[in-house]
Coordinates of C-alpha atoms in Angstrom, one line a residue:
M1 CA 5.9 -40.7 12.8
T2 CA 7.7 -38.2 10.7
M3 CA 6.4 -36.0 7.8
Q4 CA 6.6 -37.9 4.3
N5 CA 6.3 -36.3 0.9
V6 CA 5.7 -32.7 2.4
E7 CA 8.3 -30.0 -0.1
I8 CA 8.9 -26.4 0.1
P9 CA 9.4 -25.5 -3.6
Y10 CA 14.1 -24.5 -3.4
G11 CA 13.7 -20.1 -4.2
A12 CA 9.6 -20.5 -3.5
Y13 CA 9.8 -18.2 -0.5
W14 CA 10.8 -14.0 0.1
S15 CA 10.8 -12.2 3.3
T16 CA 10.9 -8.4 3.1
P17 CA 13.1 -6.4 5.2
F18 CA 12.5 -5.8 8.4
T19 CA 12.3 -2.3 9.8
K20 CA 12.3 -0.8 13.4
W21 CA 9.1 -0.3 15.0
Q22 CA 7.4 3.4 13.6
G23 CA 10.0 3.0 10.6
S24 CA 9.2 2.8 7.1
L25 CA 6.8 -0.1 7.3
Q26 CA 5.0 1.3 10.4
Y27 CA 1.5 2.7 8.3
L28 CA 0.8 -0.4 6.1
H29 CA -2.6 -2.7 7.1
S30 CA -0.2 -5.9 7.5
M31 CA -2.1 -8.1 5.4
K32 CA -3.1 -6.1 2.6
F33 CA 1.1 -5.1 2.2
A34 CA 2.1 -9.1 2.8
A35 CA -0.3 -10.1 -0.7
H36 CA 0.9 -7.0 -2.1
V37 CA 4.5 -8.6 -2.2
A38 CA 3.5 -11.8 -2.8
K39 CA 1.8 -10.8 -5.6
Q40 CA 5.1 -9.4 -6.9
E41 CA 6.9 -12.5 -6.0
L42 CA 5.0 -14.7 -8.0
A43 CA 5.1 -13.0 -10.7
K44 CA 8.6 -12.9 -10.9
R45 CA 8.3 -16.7 -10.5
S46 CA 5.9 -17.0 -13.2
I47 CA 3.7 -19.2 -10.5
E48 CA 0.5 -18.2 -11.1
P49 CA -1.9 -17.8 -7.9
A50 CA -4.5 -20.8 -9.2
V51 CA -1.9 -23.8 -7.9
F52 CA -2.9 -22.5 -4.7
D53 CA -6.3 -24.7 -3.4
S54 CA -4.8 -23.6 0.7
G55 CA -3.7 -20.9 2.1
V56 CA -2.5 -20.5 5.9
L57 CA -1.7 -16.6 7.6
G58 CA 0.3 -16.1 10.2
M59 CA 0.0 -13.2 12.2
T60 CA -0.5 -12.2 15.9
I61 CA -1.5 -8.2 15.9
N62 CA -5.2 -7.3 14.6
Q63 CA -5.5 -5.3 11.8
Y64 CA -8.8 -3.4 10.2
Q65 CA -11.0 -6.2 8.6
S66 CA -8.8 -9.0 10.0
F67 CA -12.1 -11.0 10.7
N68 CA -11.6 -13.2 8.0
G69 CA -8.0 -14.5 8.2
A70 CA -6.6 -15.6 5.1
P71 CA -9.4 -15.9 2.9
W72 CA -8.4 -12.0 2.4
P73 CA -4.7 -12.1 1.2
L74 CA -5.7 -14.9 -1.2
Y75 CA -8.4 -13.2 -2.7
E76 CA -6.3 -10.1 -3.0
I77 CA -3.3 -12.3 -5.0
G78 CA -6.1 -13.7 -7.6
A79 CA -6.6 -16.6 -5.8
V80 CA -9.9 -16.1 -5.7
H81 CA -11.5 -19.8 -5.0
T82 CA -8.6 -20.9 -2.5
P83 CA -10.0 -21.5 1.2
G84 CA -7.5 -20.9 4.2
H85 CA -7.5 -19.8 8.0
A86 CA -5.3 -17.9 10.4
V87 CA -3.0 -19.2 13.3
N88 CA -1.6 -17.7 15.9
Q89 CA 1.0 -18.9 18.8
V90 CA 2.9 -15.7 19.2
C91 CA 6.4 -15.9 18.4
A92 CA 6.6 -19.2 17.5
T93 CA 3.9 -18.2 14.3
G94 CA 6.0 -19.2 12.1
A95 CA 7.0 -22.4 12.8
R96 CA 3.6 -22.8 13.7
G97 CA 2.1 -21.6 10.2
L98 CA 4.3 -24.4 8.3
F99 CA 2.7 -27.1 10.8
A100 CA -0.1 -26.6 9.6
A101 CA 0.7 -26.3 5.9
A102 CA 2.7 -29.0 6.1
S103 CA -0.3 -31.4 7.6
E104 CA -2.4 -30.5 5.5
V105 CA -0.1 -31.2 2.1
M106 CA 0.6 -34.4 4.3
C107 CA -3.0 -35.8 5.2
G108 CA -4.4 -35.3 1.5
M109 CA -6.2 -31.8 2.2
A110 CA -4.0 -30.1 0.2
S111 CA -1.4 -30.9 -2.3
V112 CA 0.2 -26.4 -3.0
S113 CA -0.5 -24.4 0.1
L114 CA 1.0 -20.5 0.6
L115 CA 2.1 -20.4 4.2
M116 CA 2.2 -16.2 4.6
A117 CA 3.3 -14.4 8.1
A118 CA 2.6 -10.7 8.4
D119 CA 3.1 -8.5 11.4
R120 CA 3.1 -5.1 12.8
C121 CA 4.1 -4.4 15.7
S122 CA 4.5 -0.8 14.8
N123 CA 0.6 1.6 15.7
G124 CA -0.8 -1.7 17.6
P125 CA -4.2 -1.7 18.1
H126 CA -6.0 -0.1 21.0
I127 CA -8.7 -2.6 22.1
F128 CA -11.6 -1.5 24.2
Y129 CA -14.0 -5.1 25.5
P130 CA -17.3 -3.2 26.7
N131 CA -18.6 -4.9 29.7
P132 CA -22.5 -3.2 30.4
Q133 CA -22.4 -4.5 34.0
G134 CA -19.7 -2.6 35.1
I135 CA -19.5 0.7 36.9
G136 CA -21.1 3.1 34.4
G137 CA -21.0 0.4 31.8
A138 CA -17.1 0.8 31.1
G139 CA -14.9 -2.1 30.6
Q140 CA -11.5 -2.8 30.2
S141 CA -8.8 -1.9 27.1
E142 CA -5.4 -3.3 26.4
D143 CA -3.0 -2.4 24.4
Q144 CA -2.3 -5.3 22.5
V145 CA 0.8 -5.7 21.9
F146 CA 2.8 -3.3 24.7
Y147 CA 0.6 -3.8 27.1
N148 CA 0.9 -8.3 26.6
M149 CA 4.7 -7.9 26.4
M150 CA 5.1 -6.6 29.7
N151 CA 2.2 -8.1 31.6
D152 CA 1.2 -12.3 31.3
C153 CA -1.8 -13.1 31.3
V154 CA -1.0 -15.7 34.2
G155 CA 1.7 -15.0 36.5
G156 CA 1.8 -10.9 35.7
H157 CA 5.1 -10.4 34.9
S158 CA 6.8 -8.9 31.7
M159 CA 8.8 -11.6 29.3
M160 CA 12.3 -9.4 30.3
Q161 CA 11.0 -11.2 33.3
T162 CA 11.4 -14.4 31.9
G163 CA 15.1 -14.6 30.0
E164 CA 15.9 -13.2 33.9
N165 CA 14.7 -16.5 35.1
V166 CA 16.5 -18.3 32.9
A167 CA 19.4 -16.5 32.8
K168 CA 19.7 -17.8 36.4
R169 CA 18.5 -21.2 36.0
F170 CA 21.4 -22.4 33.9
D171 CA 23.9 -19.4 35.4
I172 CA 25.0 -17.7 32.3
T173 CA 26.8 -14.1 32.8
R174 CA 26.8 -10.8 31.7
E175 CA 29.9 -11.2 29.9
E176 CA 28.0 -14.5 27.3
L177 CA 25.1 -12.5 26.7
D178 CA 27.7 -9.4 25.4
T179 CA 30.3 -12.5 23.6
V180 CA 27.9 -14.0 21.7
T181 CA 25.4 -10.9 20.8
L182 CA 28.8 -9.5 19.2
R183 CA 29.2 -12.7 17.8
R184 CA 25.4 -12.2 15.7
Y185 CA 25.8 -9.0 15.2
E186 CA 29.3 -10.0 13.0
Q187 CA 27.2 -13.0 11.4
Y188 CA 24.5 -10.3 10.3
Q189 CA 27.9 -8.5 8.5
D190 CA 28.0 -12.0 6.8
A191 CA 24.6 -11.9 5.0
L192 CA 25.5 -7.5 3.7
K193 CA 28.8 -9.0 2.1
D194 CA 29.4 -8.1 -1.8
E195 CA 26.4 -5.9 -2.3
Q196 CA 24.1 -7.9 0.5
A197 CA 24.3 -11.0 -1.7
F198 CA 23.1 -13.7 0.8
Q199 CA 19.5 -11.8 1.6
K200 CA 19.5 -11.2 -2.5
R201 CA 18.9 -15.3 -2.6
Y202 CA 15.5 -14.6 -1.0
M203 CA 14.6 -10.8 -0.2
T204 CA 13.9 -8.1 -3.5
L205 CA 16.0 -5.2 -2.8
P206 CA 15.5 -2.5 -2.7
L207 CA 11.9 -2.8 -2.0
S208 CA 9.6 0.1 -3.2
V209 CA 7.3 0.7 -0.3
P210 CA 3.9 1.7 -0.5
T211 CA 2.0 4.4 0.3
P212 CA -0.9 3.0 2.5
N213 CA -3.5 3.3 -0.4
F214 CA -1.2 1.1 -2.3
K215 CA -1.2 3.6 -5.1
K216 CA 1.9 5.5 -4.9
E217 CA 5.5 4.7 -3.6
A218 CA 6.3 6.5 -0.4
C219 CA 9.2 5.4 -0.5
V220 CA 12.3 3.0 -1.1
I221 CA 13.8 0.7 1.3
T222 CA 17.4 -0.8 0.6
G223 CA 17.4 -3.2 3.4
D224 CA 16.6 -4.1 7.4
E225 CA 16.4 -0.9 9.2
G226 CA 16.9 -0.9 12.7
V227 CA 19.6 -2.3 13.5
F228 CA 22.4 -1.1 15.9
P229 CA 25.9 -0.6 14.9
T230 CA 26.7 -2.7 18.3
T231 CA 30.9 -3.3 19.6
A232 CA 31.9 -4.7 23.0
E233 CA 32.7 -1.5 24.3
G234 CA 28.8 -0.6 23.6
L235 CA 27.4 -3.3 25.3
A236 CA 29.6 -3.0 28.7
K237 CA 28.2 0.1 28.5
L238 CA 24.6 -0.6 29.3
K239 CA 22.6 -1.5 32.5
P240 CA 20.9 -4.0 32.9
V241 CA 16.8 -3.4 32.8
M242 CA 16.2 -4.0 35.8
E243 CA 18.4 -4.1 38.8
G244 CA 20.8 -7.0 39.4
G245 CA 19.8 -8.6 36.1
V246 CA 21.8 -9.4 33.0
I247 CA 19.3 -8.4 30.1
T248 CA 20.3 -5.0 28.3
Y249 CA 18.8 -3.3 25.7
G250 CA 21.6 -4.2 24.0
N251 CA 21.8 -8.1 24.3
Q252 CA 18.0 -8.4 23.3
T253 CA 15.8 -7.6 20.5
H254 CA 14.0 -5.2 19.4
P255 CA 9.8 -4.9 17.6
A256 CA 9.8 -4.7 14.3
D257 CA 6.9 -4.3 11.0
G258 CA 7.4 -7.1 7.9
N259 CA 6.0 -9.6 6.4
A260 CA 7.8 -13.0 4.6
A261 CA 6.3 -16.1 2.9
M262 CA 6.9 -19.8 2.0
I263 CA 5.1 -22.6 -1.0
V264 CA 4.6 -25.7 1.0
C265 CA 3.9 -29.1 -1.3
H266 CA 3.5 -32.3 -2.7
G267 CA 6.3 -33.6 -3.5
D268 CA 5.3 -34.1 -7.1
K269 CA 4.6 -30.1 -7.5
A270 CA 8.3 -29.1 -5.8
Q271 CA 10.2 -29.0 -9.6
E272 CA 8.4 -27.3 -11.5
L273 CA 6.9 -24.9 -8.9
S274 CA 11.0 -24.3 -8.1
T275 CA 13.8 -21.9 -8.8
N276 CA 16.4 -24.7 -9.4
S277 CA 14.7 -28.1 -9.9
S278 CA 18.1 -30.2 -8.6
I279 CA 17.3 -28.7 -5.2
K280 CA 15.5 -30.8 -2.7
I281 CA 13.4 -29.6 0.1
E282 CA 12.1 -31.9 3.2
V283 CA 9.6 -31.3 6.0
L284 CA 10.9 -33.8 8.3
G285 CA 9.9 -33.2 12.0
F286 CA 8.0 -30.9 14.3
G287 CA 7.8 -30.6 17.9
Q288 CA 6.6 -28.3 20.8
A289 CA 6.6 -27.4 24.3
R290 CA 6.2 -26.1 27.6
D291 CA 8.6 -25.4 30.2
D292 CA 7.9 -23.3 34.0
L293 CA 5.7 -20.8 34.0
A294 CA 8.0 -17.4 33.3
Y295 CA 10.3 -19.6 31.9
M296 CA 9.6 -19.3 27.8
P297 CA 12.8 -18.7 26.4
A298 CA 14.0 -22.0 28.0
A299 CA 10.8 -24.2 26.3
P300 CA 13.3 -24.2 22.6
I301 CA 15.1 -27.0 24.2
E302 CA 12.5 -29.8 24.9
A303 CA 10.6 -28.7 21.5
A304 CA 13.9 -29.2 19.1
K305 CA 14.6 -32.2 20.9
R306 CA 11.4 -33.0 20.1
A307 CA 11.6 -32.0 16.9
L308 CA 14.8 -34.0 16.1
Q309 CA 13.6 -37.2 17.4
M310 CA 10.8 -36.9 15.0
A311 CA 12.5 -36.2 12.2
G312 CA 14.7 -39.5 13.4
I313 CA 18.1 -37.6 13.7
G314 CA 20.3 -36.3 16.4
I315 CA 22.1 -33.3 17.1
E316 CA 25.2 -33.9 15.7
Q317 CA 23.9 -34.5 12.3
V318 CA 22.5 -31.1 12.2
D319 CA 24.0 -28.8 9.9
A320 CA 23.0 -25.3 10.6
I321 CA 20.8 -23.7 12.9
K322 CA 18.8 -20.8 13.2
T323 CA 16.7 -20.2 16.4
H324 CA 13.9 -16.7 17.1
N325 CA 15.8 -15.0 20.3
P326 CA 14.5 -12.3 21.6
F327 CA 17.4 -12.7 24.3
A328 CA 20.9 -13.6 23.5
V329 CA 19.9 -15.8 26.5
N330 CA 17.8 -18.4 24.5
D331 CA 21.4 -19.0 22.0
V332 CA 23.1 -19.6 25.6
A333 CA 20.6 -21.8 27.2
F334 CA 20.1 -23.7 24.4
A335 CA 23.8 -24.4 23.4
K336 CA 24.4 -25.7 26.9
A337 CA 21.9 -28.0 27.2
M338 CA 22.6 -29.1 24.0
D339 CA 26.3 -29.1 24.8
I340 CA 27.1 -27.4 21.1
D341 CA 28.8 -24.3 20.0
V342 CA 26.9 -21.3 20.7
M343 CA 29.4 -19.4 18.3
K344 CA 27.7 -21.8 15.5
M345 CA 24.6 -21.0 15.1
N346 CA 22.2 -18.7 13.7
N347 CA 25.4 -18.0 10.6
F348 CA 23.9 -14.9 8.6
G349 CA 21.6 -13.6 10.9
C350 CA 19.0 -13.8 13.1
S351 CA 16.0 -12.4 15.5
L352 CA 18.0 -10.8 17.9
I353 CA 19.9 -8.8 15.1
W354 CA 17.0 -7.5 12.4
G355 CA 14.3 -7.3 15.5
H356 CA 10.9 -9.1 15.9
P357 CA 7.6 -8.8 14.1
Q358 CA 5.9 -12.0 15.8
G359 CA 4.5 -13.9 12.9
P360 CA 7.0 -13.6 10.5
T361 CA 9.9 -14.1 12.2
G362 CA 10.6 -17.6 12.5
L363 CA 9.9 -18.0 8.7
R364 CA 12.5 -15.5 7.8
A365 CA 15.0 -18.3 10.1
M366 CA 14.2 -20.8 8.1
I367 CA 13.8 -19.7 4.8
E368 CA 17.6 -17.8 5.6
M369 CA 18.5 -21.9 7.0
I370 CA 17.2 -23.0 3.9
E371 CA 19.6 -20.7 2.3
E372 CA 22.8 -21.5 4.4
L373 CA 22.6 -25.6 3.9
A374 CA 21.4 -24.7 0.2
M375 CA 25.3 -23.3 0.0
R376 CA 27.2 -26.1 1.5
G377 CA 25.5 -28.4 0.1
G378 CA 22.4 -29.4 1.4
G379 CA 22.7 -31.1 4.7
Y380 CA 20.2 -30.9 7.9
G381 CA 18.5 -27.8 9.3
L382 CA 16.6 -27.0 13.1
F383 CA 15.0 -24.2 13.8
T384 CA 13.2 -23.6 17.3
G385 CA 12.0 -20.5 19.3
C386 CA 9.4 -19.4 22.2
A387 CA 7.0 -17.9 22.5
A388 CA 4.8 -16.3 24.8
G389 CA 3.0 -18.6 27.3
D390 CA 7.0 -20.2 27.8
T391 CA 5.9 -22.5 24.4
G392 CA 8.5 -23.3 21.8
M393 CA 8.4 -24.6 18.7
A394 CA 10.9 -26.0 16.0
T395 CA 11.0 -28.0 13.0
V396 CA 13.8 -30.0 11.1
L397 CA 14.3 -29.5 7.4
R398 CA 16.8 -31.3 4.9
V399 CA 18.5 -30.0 2.1
S400 CA 19.8 -32.0 -0.8
D401 CA 20.1 -33.0 -3.9
R402 CA 16.8 -34.4 -6.2

């Protein structure tokens, strides 16, 4: 089975810059901010919110009154009668959200869907779970973001440990990881050339950041916040986070804040919503997988194979590969398993460099992949990434002339 007649109108997508933990976006309610940005971006494209007959919100970190999910930000942008729902697959939420939107279009539940992905790792909620039968009525509590990154609900291990486990499985050295990290930083520099010409293809820059009540301007940001200048010498000086390990603070990503969005529609609607109707973007396939307990970075390998199979192509036919790579381990393991050149993946940037705000991470990567393919005149693109629970999601897109 393949996806049929599901498209992404060219240019009908956007992303904010991603900002570092406790940075310029730390006080903004992530759902309200996503709606704030979407309203402006739709207006720039002269797209009326009433065109959406469905919406998907990809979000992983609770915000105040986020109980309703998608209907709230949809209402805020003016889509007051548009139904919708929320999805969460942690780091793979962007791909999962695209699958949800594409599935609704393919089965006829929707003709035009707005996929919004919004998260804020900064100031994550501290949650208390009452237990009236506990001693003195005490319950349990957790820091939703930090605690779960450090304590797997099944094995009790940290996400860092999953990276180390996969490094051992594939005999990955510290030198390999640092070499790939330096390459990823160099690729990101290509996105900054000519006054950030590549990023400006899908990102409004500079970006006016509102105050928490969205009534005034708090500051203006000119790009991603929290990208660390990277050199071979600097990477070599860092000690492994875990004793005897190969992962350092240099060859892994950092938590971030931001949002991204994308319109997904029936083929008949794509041209009228596109900023360039001569470019066609088809959604061709998806894949999901789960690896062994505590081997999270390996899950994208099988997910990618299944997505390629659904799309009916082989890895040798793929022209652009983007990954969610919380660890450089992800890319090295993937390249070894798929027998491809690790240095040719993730042109123009990736989450290893620009950060990881959870839900929007994969969506921004797919947007960048589309633009890379458009610049080269078309081709197949593969996105794949891991997620907590040792799972992975992948999707295959094709860009061509209409």
